[in-house]
Amino acid sequence: MGLNAIHVTTEVNSSRGIVYYLVGLPDSSVKESHERIVAAINNSDLHFPSQSYTINLTPADLKKEGPSYDLPIAIGILATASVVDKESLGRFLMVGELSLDGSLLPVKGILPIAIMARKMGFEGLIVPQKNVREAAVVNKINVYGAENIRQVIDLLNGEHQAIEPTVIDTRAEFAKHQNSYEADFSDVKGQMLAKRAMEVAAAGGHNILMVGPPGSGKSMIAKRLPSILPPLSLAESLETTQIHSVAGTLRSDSGLITERPFRSPHHTISQIALVGGGTNPKPGEISLAHNGVLYLDELPEFSRSVLEVLRQPLEDREIHISRARYSINYPASFMFCASMNPCPCGYYGDASHKCQCTQGMVLKYINKISGPLLDRIDIHINIMPLKFEELASGRQEETSAQVRERVVAARRVQQERFRNNPKVYCNAQMSSVMAREYVRLSDENHKLLSTAMRQYHLSARAYDRILKLARTIADLAGAQEVKREHLAEAIGYRNLDRSTWGA
């Protein structure tokens, strides 16, 4: 439920007859387990006992969903026929879907289940072999990966040829796969303004919007943003892996997610797919992007209602979903990156192509994105297509590793600054009070910002965003105080706030 596993006990009672009862609020997939279990037992050189069975899944008021209960139900039935040692059952927690030939298929949410099994003091956890690396990330519990139901029976009966627990050195596994991004900023020719803006965004955790004509490289640059972000910490990696485990998006050969997620949903996405929930609640795209980047390409093409649901998660960094049957929280602390054309035809402001749009069409297109959402995006930048000479240039561009080095140095400054506030770890998360505390403007800088506020009709939220941006730019420069050039650069990143856009 949400990101937490709930313990369910499978009770099996046998008596004379041929009736099969399954109670405890099971859904259709759980009710269908009977046919899978019968076939799996009979096809594993065993015999399904000819008895009447009443199977109770407790707690009875919690709806049971999915095929994860196949294995414990089958083992319970075999235990009533003395095929399995009853005394061993209480030592293990088990989960898995049964195939008709008796093999075990992977299920979702193994990592939260492993965490719960350790908390409850179980000696061991039995999971399908394809889930074993995911579960073995949790230490201080024996995790057994079984290929089929016969291996589970042998393990419970203490057979010598039974499977051995899988052991993973979590820290070594984590360190081995860090920063293995295929996309690198050295692939991007020119576009120094966009690269600088991305560096500032990464250094302070700021949201960013790129505006430019088709073919200017917006998507290419956005896909390389995770490669310059600070490496995931082990705690962040475990939290991110837990979300993807519940959603069922982990690869079977992976134990931990060691790279920052990059999620780029299509513009036809629904509200529920974006924020999470549904009949069987699961994380949405904003939670799958937790500790990483959520990238929305062609931002105005997304439904207005879909974009508006982003406003609360961008501020609170979590999403609270309330429905008639449940109420859950999912984490949603992500960097928001978006791109868009400047007008319907895409060529407004492009010197090499004539724009076919009127001023009204340009403004209508930009106004598809509401003011409150734009206010929550710290950096707005224009990107223009490169000239042939720049594309053909053999100049060596900076690598992601070089940029990331500066970003990490700036983040260290911020970690020291916010060491007494564990909920804040980068400048973008500062409150208004904190922004005014850590950004002391001189009279000259105050006058500059006052002029910009009046000239560009900036909101109070934009004022705070500029202060936070200026603080990040100063951190990148290694400056203790925010200087005029830092503030001027921060103001320059508020392009779409300007009332002259489209004129």
Coordinates of C-alpha atoms in Angstrom, one line a residue:
M1 CA 0.0 0.0 0.0
G2 CA 1.9 3.0 -1.3
L3 CA 5.6 2.1 -0.7
N4 CA 4.9 0.0 2.4
A5 CA 4.4 -3.8 2.5
I6 CA 1.6 -5.3 4.6
H7 CA 2.0 -8.7 6.2
V8 CA -0.6 -11.2 5.0
T9 CA -1.0 -14.6 6.7
T10 CA -2.2 -17.5 4.6
E11 CA -4.3 -20.0 6.6
V12 CA -5.2 -23.4 5.1
N13 CA -7.7 -25.8 6.5
S14 CA -8.4 -29.2 4.9
S15 CA -11.4 -31.5 5.3
R16 CA -13.2 -34.3 3.5
G17 CA -14.8 -33.3 0.1
I18 CA -13.8 -31.6 -3.1
V19 CA -14.7 -28.0 -2.5
Y20 CA -12.2 -25.1 -2.7
Y21 CA -13.0 -21.9 -0.8
L22 CA -10.8 -18.8 -1.0
V23 CA -11.8 -16.0 1.4
G24 CA -10.2 -12.8 2.7
L25 CA -11.3 -10.3 0.1
P26 CA -9.3 -11.7 -2.9
D27 CA -9.6 -10.0 -6.3
S28 CA -10.0 -12.0 -9.6
S29 CA -6.3 -12.6 -10.1
V30 CA -6.1 -14.2 -6.6
K31 CA -9.2 -16.3 -7.1
E32 CA -7.7 -17.6 -10.3
S33 CA -4.7 -19.0 -8.4
H34 CA -6.5 -22.3 -7.8
E35 CA -6.1 -23.4 -11.4
R36 CA -2.5 -22.3 -11.5
I37 CA -1.7 -24.1 -8.2
V38 CA -3.4 -27.4 -9.2
A39 CA -1.5 -27.5 -12.5
A40 CA 1.8 -26.4 -10.9
I41 CA 1.7 -29.1 -8.2
N42 CA 0.7 -31.9 -10.6
N43 CA 3.3 -30.9 -13.2
S44 CA 6.1 -31.0 -10.5
D45 CA 5.9 -34.7 -10.0
L46 CA 3.6 -34.2 -7.0
H47 CA -0.1 -34.9 -6.5
F48 CA -2.6 -32.3 -5.6
P49 CA -4.4 -33.6 -2.5
S50 CA -8.0 -34.6 -3.0
Q51 CA -9.5 -32.7 -0.1
S52 CA -11.8 -29.7 0.5
Y53 CA -9.8 -26.6 1.3
T54 CA -10.7 -23.4 3.0
I55 CA -8.0 -20.8 2.5
N56 CA -8.2 -17.5 4.5
L57 CA -6.0 -14.5 3.7
T58 CA -5.7 -12.3 6.8
P59 CA -6.3 -9.5 7.6
A60 CA -9.7 -10.1 6.0
D61 CA -10.6 -6.4 5.5
L62 CA -7.6 -5.7 3.2
K63 CA -8.2 -6.3 -0.5
K64 CA -5.7 -8.9 -1.8
E65 CA -4.5 -8.2 -5.4
G66 CA -2.1 -9.9 -7.8
P67 CA -0.6 -13.4 -8.2
S68 CA 1.9 -13.0 -5.3
Y69 CA -0.1 -15.4 -3.1
D70 CA 0.3 -18.4 -5.4
L71 CA 3.4 -19.8 -3.6
P72 CA 2.2 -19.5 0.0
I73 CA -1.2 -21.0 -0.8
A74 CA 0.4 -23.9 -2.6
I75 CA 2.8 -24.5 0.2
G76 CA 0.0 -24.4 2.7
I77 CA -2.0 -27.0 0.8
L78 CA 1.0 -29.3 0.6
A79 CA 1.7 -28.8 4.3
T80 CA -1.8 -30.1 5.1
A81 CA -0.9 -33.3 3.2
S82 CA 2.5 -33.5 5.2
V83 CA 4.5 -33.0 2.0
V84 CA 6.1 -29.9 3.6
D85 CA 7.4 -29.8 7.2
K86 CA 4.9 -27.7 9.1
E87 CA 7.4 -26.7 11.7
S88 CA 9.5 -24.8 9.2
L89 CA 6.7 -22.6 7.9
G90 CA 6.9 -19.9 10.6
R91 CA 10.5 -19.2 9.9
F92 CA 10.0 -18.0 6.4
L93 CA 8.1 -15.3 4.5
M94 CA 7.4 -16.3 0.9
V95 CA 6.0 -14.7 -2.2
G96 CA 5.8 -15.7 -5.8
E97 CA 3.6 -16.4 -8.9
L98 CA 3.3 -20.0 -10.1
S99 CA 3.5 -21.0 -13.7
L100 CA 1.6 -24.0 -14.9
D101 CA 4.8 -26.1 -15.0
G102 CA 5.7 -25.3 -11.3
S103 CA 8.3 -22.6 -12.0
L104 CA 8.2 -19.3 -10.1
L105 CA 7.6 -16.0 -12.0
P106 CA 8.7 -12.6 -10.7
V107 CA 6.4 -10.2 -8.9
K108 CA 6.3 -6.5 -8.0
G109 CA 7.3 -4.8 -4.8
I110 CA 9.9 -7.3 -3.6
L111 CA 12.2 -4.7 -2.0
P112 CA 9.5 -3.3 0.4
I113 CA 8.6 -6.9 1.2
A114 CA 12.2 -7.7 2.1
I115 CA 12.4 -4.7 4.3
M116 CA 9.2 -5.7 6.1
A117 CA 10.4 -9.3 6.5
R118 CA 13.6 -8.1 8.2
K119 CA 11.6 -5.8 10.5
M120 CA 9.3 -8.7 11.5
G121 CA 12.3 -10.9 12.4
F122 CA 11.8 -13.7 9.8
E123 CA 14.8 -16.0 9.4
G124 CA 14.5 -16.1 5.7
L125 CA 12.6 -14.7 2.6
I126 CA 11.8 -17.0 -0.3
V127 CA 11.3 -15.2 -3.6
P128 CA 11.4 -16.1 -7.4
Q129 CA 14.9 -16.4 -8.7
K130 CA 14.4 -13.3 -10.9
N131 CA 13.6 -11.2 -7.9
V132 CA 16.5 -12.4 -5.7
R133 CA 19.0 -9.6 -6.4
E134 CA 16.4 -7.0 -5.7
A135 CA 15.6 -8.6 -2.3
A136 CA 19.2 -9.4 -1.4
V137 CA 19.9 -5.7 -1.2
V138 CA 18.4 -5.8 2.3
N139 CA 20.9 -7.2 4.7
K140 CA 20.5 -9.1 8.0
I141 CA 18.0 -11.6 6.5
N142 CA 18.6 -14.7 4.4
V143 CA 17.1 -14.3 0.9
Y144 CA 16.5 -17.5 -1.1
G145 CA 15.9 -17.3 -4.9
A146 CA 13.9 -20.4 -6.1
E147 CA 13.4 -21.5 -9.7
N148 CA 10.4 -23.7 -9.0
I149 CA 8.1 -25.0 -6.2
R150 CA 10.2 -28.2 -5.8
Q151 CA 13.2 -26.1 -4.7
V152 CA 11.0 -24.3 -2.1
I153 CA 9.7 -27.7 -0.8
D154 CA 13.3 -29.0 -0.5
L155 CA 14.4 -25.9 1.4
L156 CA 11.5 -26.1 3.9
N157 CA 12.2 -29.8 4.4
G158 CA 15.9 -29.2 5.0
E159 CA 17.2 -31.2 2.1
H160 CA 20.9 -31.0 1.5
Q161 CA 20.6 -30.0 -2.2
A162 CA 18.4 -27.0 -1.2
I163 CA 19.1 -23.6 -2.5
E164 CA 21.7 -21.3 -0.8
P165 CA 20.9 -17.8 0.3
T166 CA 22.0 -15.0 -2.1
V167 CA 24.4 -12.5 -0.6
I168 CA 25.1 -9.1 -2.2
D169 CA 27.6 -6.5 -1.0
T170 CA 25.3 -3.5 -1.3
R171 CA 27.9 -0.9 -1.0
A172 CA 30.2 -2.6 -3.5
E173 CA 27.3 -3.1 -5.9
F174 CA 26.3 0.5 -5.5
A175 CA 29.8 1.8 -6.2
K176 CA 30.4 -0.4 -9.2
H177 CA 27.6 0.9 -11.3
Q178 CA 27.6 4.6 -10.4
N179 CA 27.8 7.3 -13.1
S180 CA 27.7 4.9 -16.0
Y181 CA 25.7 7.3 -18.3
E182 CA 25.9 6.7 -22.0
A183 CA 24.9 10.3 -22.9
D184 CA 27.5 12.9 -22.3
F185 CA 27.6 16.7 -22.6
S186 CA 30.7 16.5 -24.8
D187 CA 28.3 15.3 -27.6
V188 CA 26.6 18.7 -27.6
K189 CA 28.3 21.2 -29.9
G190 CA 28.2 24.9 -28.9
Q191 CA 25.0 26.0 -27.1
M192 CA 27.1 27.5 -24.3
L193 CA 24.2 29.5 -22.8
A194 CA 22.1 26.3 -22.6
K195 CA 25.0 24.3 -21.0
R196 CA 25.6 27.1 -18.5
A197 CA 21.9 27.2 -17.6
M198 CA 21.9 23.4 -17.1
E199 CA 24.9 23.6 -14.9
V200 CA 23.2 26.3 -12.7
A201 CA 20.0 24.2 -12.6
A202 CA 21.9 21.1 -11.6
A203 CA 24.0 22.9 -9.0
G204 CA 21.0 24.3 -7.2
G205 CA 18.3 21.7 -8.0
H206 CA 16.3 24.4 -10.0
N207 CA 13.6 23.7 -12.5
I208 CA 14.3 24.7 -16.1
L209 CA 12.4 25.4 -19.3
M210 CA 14.1 25.6 -22.7
V211 CA 12.4 27.5 -25.6
G212 CA 13.6 27.2 -29.1
P213 CA 12.7 26.2 -32.7
P214 CA 12.7 22.5 -33.9
G215 CA 16.2 21.0 -34.3
S216 CA 17.9 23.4 -31.9
G217 CA 19.0 20.5 -29.6
K218 CA 16.5 20.9 -26.7
S219 CA 15.9 17.2 -26.2
M220 CA 19.5 16.3 -26.7
I221 CA 20.6 18.7 -23.9
A222 CA 17.8 17.6 -21.5
K223 CA 18.7 13.9 -21.8
R224 CA 22.2 14.7 -20.6
L225 CA 21.1 16.6 -17.5
P226 CA 21.2 13.5 -15.2
S227 CA 24.9 13.0 -16.2
I228 CA 25.9 16.3 -14.5
L229 CA 23.8 15.9 -11.3
P230 CA 25.6 14.8 -8.1
P231 CA 25.8 11.0 -7.8
L232 CA 23.0 9.2 -5.9
S233 CA 23.8 8.5 -2.3
L234 CA 23.1 5.0 -1.0
A235 CA 20.0 6.2 0.9
E236 CA 18.7 7.9 -2.3
S237 CA 19.4 4.8 -4.3
L238 CA 17.5 2.5 -1.9
E239 CA 14.5 4.9 -1.8
T240 CA 14.5 5.2 -5.6
T241 CA 14.8 1.4 -6.0
Q242 CA 11.8 0.9 -3.7
I243 CA 9.6 3.1 -5.8
H244 CA 10.5 1.3 -9.0
S245 CA 10.1 -2.0 -7.3
V246 CA 6.5 -1.2 -6.4
A247 CA 5.9 0.0 -9.9
G248 CA 7.4 -3.1 -11.4
T249 CA 9.9 -1.2 -13.6
L250 CA 13.1 -2.8 -12.3
R251 CA 15.1 -5.2 -14.5
S252 CA 15.4 -8.7 -13.2
D253 CA 19.2 -8.5 -13.3
S254 CA 19.4 -5.3 -11.2
G255 CA 19.7 -5.0 -7.5
L256 CA 19.9 -1.2 -7.0
I257 CA 19.2 1.8 -9.2
T258 CA 22.5 3.6 -9.2
E259 CA 21.8 6.3 -11.8
R260 CA 19.4 9.2 -11.3
P261 CA 16.1 8.4 -13.1
F262 CA 15.2 10.3 -16.3
R263 CA 11.4 10.1 -17.1
S264 CA 10.0 11.5 -20.3
P265 CA 6.3 10.7 -20.7
H266 CA 4.4 11.4 -23.9
H267 CA 2.2 14.5 -24.1
T268 CA -0.9 12.3 -24.2
I269 CA -0.4 11.1 -20.6
S270 CA -3.3 11.2 -18.2
Q271 CA -3.4 12.8 -14.8
I272 CA -3.4 9.5 -13.0
A273 CA -0.4 8.2 -15.0
L274 CA 1.5 11.3 -14.1
V275 CA 0.7 11.6 -10.4
G276 CA -0.1 8.0 -9.5
G277 CA -3.1 6.3 -8.0
G278 CA -5.7 4.3 -10.0
T279 CA -7.9 1.4 -8.9
N280 CA -4.8 -0.6 -7.9
P281 CA -2.7 2.3 -6.7
K282 CA 0.8 2.6 -8.0
P283 CA 3.4 5.4 -8.4
G284 CA 3.0 7.8 -11.3
E285 CA 5.7 9.4 -13.5
I286 CA 6.5 12.1 -11.0
S287 CA 7.3 9.5 -8.3
L288 CA 9.3 7.4 -10.8
A289 CA 11.4 10.5 -11.4
H290 CA 12.0 10.9 -7.6
N291 CA 15.7 11.9 -7.0
G292 CA 16.1 12.4 -10.8
V293 CA 14.6 14.4 -13.7
L294 CA 11.1 14.6 -15.1
Y295 CA 11.3 15.9 -18.7
L296 CA 8.2 17.1 -20.6
D297 CA 8.9 17.7 -24.2
E298 CA 6.6 20.1 -26.2
L299 CA 5.1 21.4 -22.9
P300 CA 2.1 23.3 -24.5
E301 CA 0.9 20.1 -26.1
F302 CA 0.2 18.5 -22.7
S303 CA -3.4 18.8 -21.4
R304 CA -3.9 22.0 -19.3
S305 CA -5.4 19.8 -16.5
V306 CA -2.4 17.5 -16.5
L307 CA 0.1 20.4 -16.2
E308 CA -1.8 22.0 -13.4
V309 CA -1.5 18.9 -11.2
L310 CA 2.2 19.5 -11.2
R311 CA 2.0 22.7 -9.2
Q312 CA 1.5 21.1 -5.8
P313 CA 4.3 18.4 -6.2
L314 CA 6.7 21.0 -7.4
E315 CA 6.3 22.9 -4.2
D316 CA 5.8 20.1 -1.6
R317 CA 8.1 17.5 -3.3
E318 CA 5.5 14.7 -2.5
I319 CA 2.1 13.8 -3.8
H320 CA -0.8 12.9 -1.6
I321 CA -3.5 10.8 -3.2
S322 CA -6.9 10.4 -1.5
R323 CA -9.6 8.1 -2.9
A324 CA -12.6 6.4 -1.4
R325 CA -10.7 3.2 -0.7
Y326 CA -7.3 4.5 0.2
S327 CA -5.1 7.5 1.1
I328 CA -1.4 7.3 0.3
N329 CA 1.7 9.5 -0.1
Y330 CA 4.3 9.0 -2.7
P331 CA 7.6 10.9 -2.7
A332 CA 8.1 13.3 -5.7
S333 CA 11.3 15.2 -5.2
F334 CA 12.5 15.7 -8.8
M335 CA 14.1 18.3 -11.0
F336 CA 11.6 19.5 -13.6
C337 CA 12.9 20.1 -17.1
A338 CA 10.7 21.1 -20.0
S339 CA 11.1 22.3 -23.6
M340 CA 8.8 23.9 -26.1
N341 CA 8.6 25.7 -29.4
P342 CA 8.3 29.5 -29.1
C343 CA 5.1 29.5 -31.3
P344 CA 2.8 27.2 -33.2
C345 CA 5.0 27.1 -36.3
G346 CA 8.1 26.9 -34.2
Y347 CA 10.2 29.6 -35.7
Y348 CA 9.4 32.8 -33.8
G349 CA 12.7 34.6 -33.2
D350 CA 14.7 32.3 -35.6
A351 CA 16.7 34.5 -38.0
S352 CA 17.1 31.6 -40.5
H353 CA 13.3 30.8 -40.9
K354 CA 10.4 33.2 -41.3
C355 CA 7.7 32.8 -38.6
Q356 CA 4.2 32.4 -40.0
C357 CA 2.4 33.3 -36.7
T358 CA 0.7 36.5 -35.7
Q359 CA 1.4 38.1 -32.4
G360 CA -1.9 36.9 -31.1
M361 CA -1.1 33.3 -32.1
V362 CA 2.3 33.5 -30.3
L363 CA 0.8 34.8 -27.1
K364 CA -2.0 32.3 -27.2
Y365 CA 0.5 29.5 -27.6
I366 CA 2.6 30.7 -24.7
N367 CA -0.5 31.2 -22.5
K368 CA -1.2 27.5 -22.7
I369 CA 1.2 27.3 -19.8
S370 CA -0.3 29.0 -16.8
G371 CA 1.4 31.8 -14.9
P372 CA 1.5 29.9 -11.6
L373 CA 3.3 27.0 -13.3
L374 CA 5.8 29.3 -15.0
D375 CA 6.5 30.9 -11.7
R376 CA 7.6 27.5 -10.3
I377 CA 10.1 27.1 -13.1
D378 CA 13.3 28.9 -12.0
I379 CA 15.1 29.1 -15.3
H380 CA 13.8 30.1 -18.7
I381 CA 16.2 30.1 -21.6
N382 CA 16.1 30.6 -25.4
I383 CA 18.0 28.2 -27.6
M384 CA 18.8 28.9 -31.2
P385 CA 19.9 26.4 -33.9
L386 CA 23.6 26.2 -34.5
K387 CA 25.2 27.4 -37.7
F388 CA 27.0 25.0 -39.9
E389 CA 30.4 26.2 -38.8
E390 CA 29.6 25.5 -35.2
L391 CA 28.3 22.0 -36.0
A392 CA 31.3 21.1 -38.2
S393 CA 33.8 22.5 -35.6
G394 CA 36.3 20.0 -34.2
R395 CA 36.5 21.8 -30.9
Q396 CA 36.6 19.5 -27.9
E397 CA 33.6 20.2 -25.7
E398 CA 33.5 19.8 -21.9
T399 CA 32.6 16.4 -20.7
S400 CA 29.8 15.7 -18.2
A401 CA 32.4 14.6 -15.6
Q402 CA 34.1 18.1 -15.8
V403 CA 30.7 19.9 -15.3
R404 CA 29.6 17.5 -12.6
E405 CA 32.8 18.3 -10.6
R406 CA 31.8 22.0 -10.3
V407 CA 28.2 21.0 -9.6
V408 CA 29.2 18.7 -6.7
A409 CA 31.5 21.4 -5.3
A410 CA 28.5 23.8 -5.2
R411 CA 26.3 21.2 -3.6
R412 CA 28.8 20.7 -0.8
V413 CA 28.6 24.4 0.0
Q414 CA 24.8 24.1 0.2
Q415 CA 25.0 20.9 2.3
E416 CA 27.1 22.8 4.8
R417 CA 24.8 25.8 4.7
F418 CA 21.7 23.6 5.4
R419 CA 23.4 21.1 7.8
N420 CA 20.9 22.0 10.6
N421 CA 17.9 21.6 8.3
P422 CA 17.7 18.0 7.0
K423 CA 14.7 18.7 4.8
V424 CA 16.6 21.2 2.7
Y425 CA 19.7 20.0 0.8
C426 CA 19.9 22.5 -2.2
N427 CA 19.1 26.1 -2.9
A428 CA 15.9 25.5 -4.8
Q429 CA 14.3 24.0 -1.7
M430 CA 14.8 27.2 0.4
S431 CA 11.8 28.9 1.8
S432 CA 11.2 32.6 1.3
V433 CA 12.5 33.3 4.7
M434 CA 15.6 31.3 4.1
A435 CA 16.2 32.9 0.7
R436 CA 16.2 36.4 2.3
E437 CA 18.5 35.1 5.1
Y438 CA 21.2 33.7 2.9
V439 CA 21.0 36.3 0.1
R440 CA 21.9 39.7 1.5
L441 CA 21.5 42.3 -1.3
S442 CA 23.6 45.5 -1.3
D443 CA 21.8 48.7 -2.0
E444 CA 23.1 48.6 -5.6
N445 CA 21.8 45.0 -6.1
H446 CA 18.5 45.9 -4.4
K447 CA 18.0 48.7 -6.9
L448 CA 18.9 46.4 -9.8
L449 CA 16.3 43.8 -8.7
S450 CA 13.7 46.5 -8.0
T451 CA 14.1 47.8 -11.5
A452 CA 13.8 44.3 -13.0
M453 CA 10.6 43.6 -10.9
R454 CA 8.9 46.7 -12.2
Q455 CA 10.1 46.5 -15.8
Y456 CA 9.2 42.8 -16.3
H457 CA 6.2 42.7 -14.0
L458 CA 7.6 39.9 -11.9
S459 CA 5.6 38.1 -9.2
A460 CA 6.6 37.7 -5.6
R461 CA 7.3 34.0 -6.3
A462 CA 9.6 35.1 -9.2
Y463 CA 11.4 37.4 -6.8
D464 CA 12.2 34.5 -4.5
R465 CA 13.3 32.4 -7.5
I466 CA 15.8 35.1 -8.6
L467 CA 17.3 35.2 -5.1
K468 CA 17.7 31.4 -5.0
L469 CA 19.2 31.4 -8.5
A470 CA 21.7 34.2 -7.6
R471 CA 22.7 32.2 -4.5
T472 CA 23.4 29.2 -6.7
I473 CA 25.4 31.2 -9.2
A474 CA 27.5 32.6 -6.4
D475 CA 28.1 29.1 -5.0
L476 CA 29.4 28.0 -8.4
A477 CA 31.7 30.9 -8.4
G478 CA 32.9 30.2 -4.9
A479 CA 31.7 33.6 -3.6
Q480 CA 30.5 34.2 -0.1
E481 CA 28.2 37.1 -1.1
V482 CA 25.9 37.5 -4.0
K483 CA 27.5 40.1 -6.4
R484 CA 25.9 42.2 -9.1
E485 CA 27.0 39.8 -11.9
H486 CA 25.4 36.9 -10.1
L487 CA 22.1 38.7 -9.7
A488 CA 22.1 40.0 -13.3
E489 CA 22.6 36.5 -14.6
A490 CA 19.7 35.2 -12.4
I491 CA 17.4 38.0 -13.7
G492 CA 18.4 37.0 -17.3
Y493 CA 17.0 33.5 -16.7
R494 CA 13.4 34.8 -16.2
N495 CA 12.8 35.3 -19.9
L496 CA 9.1 34.3 -20.1
D497 CA 8.2 36.7 -17.3
R498 CA 8.8 39.6 -19.7
S499 CA 5.7 41.4 -20.8
T500 CA 7.3 42.0 -24.3
W501 CA 7.2 38.3 -25.2
G502 CA 5.6 37.9 -28.6
A503 CA 5.6 41.6 -29.4

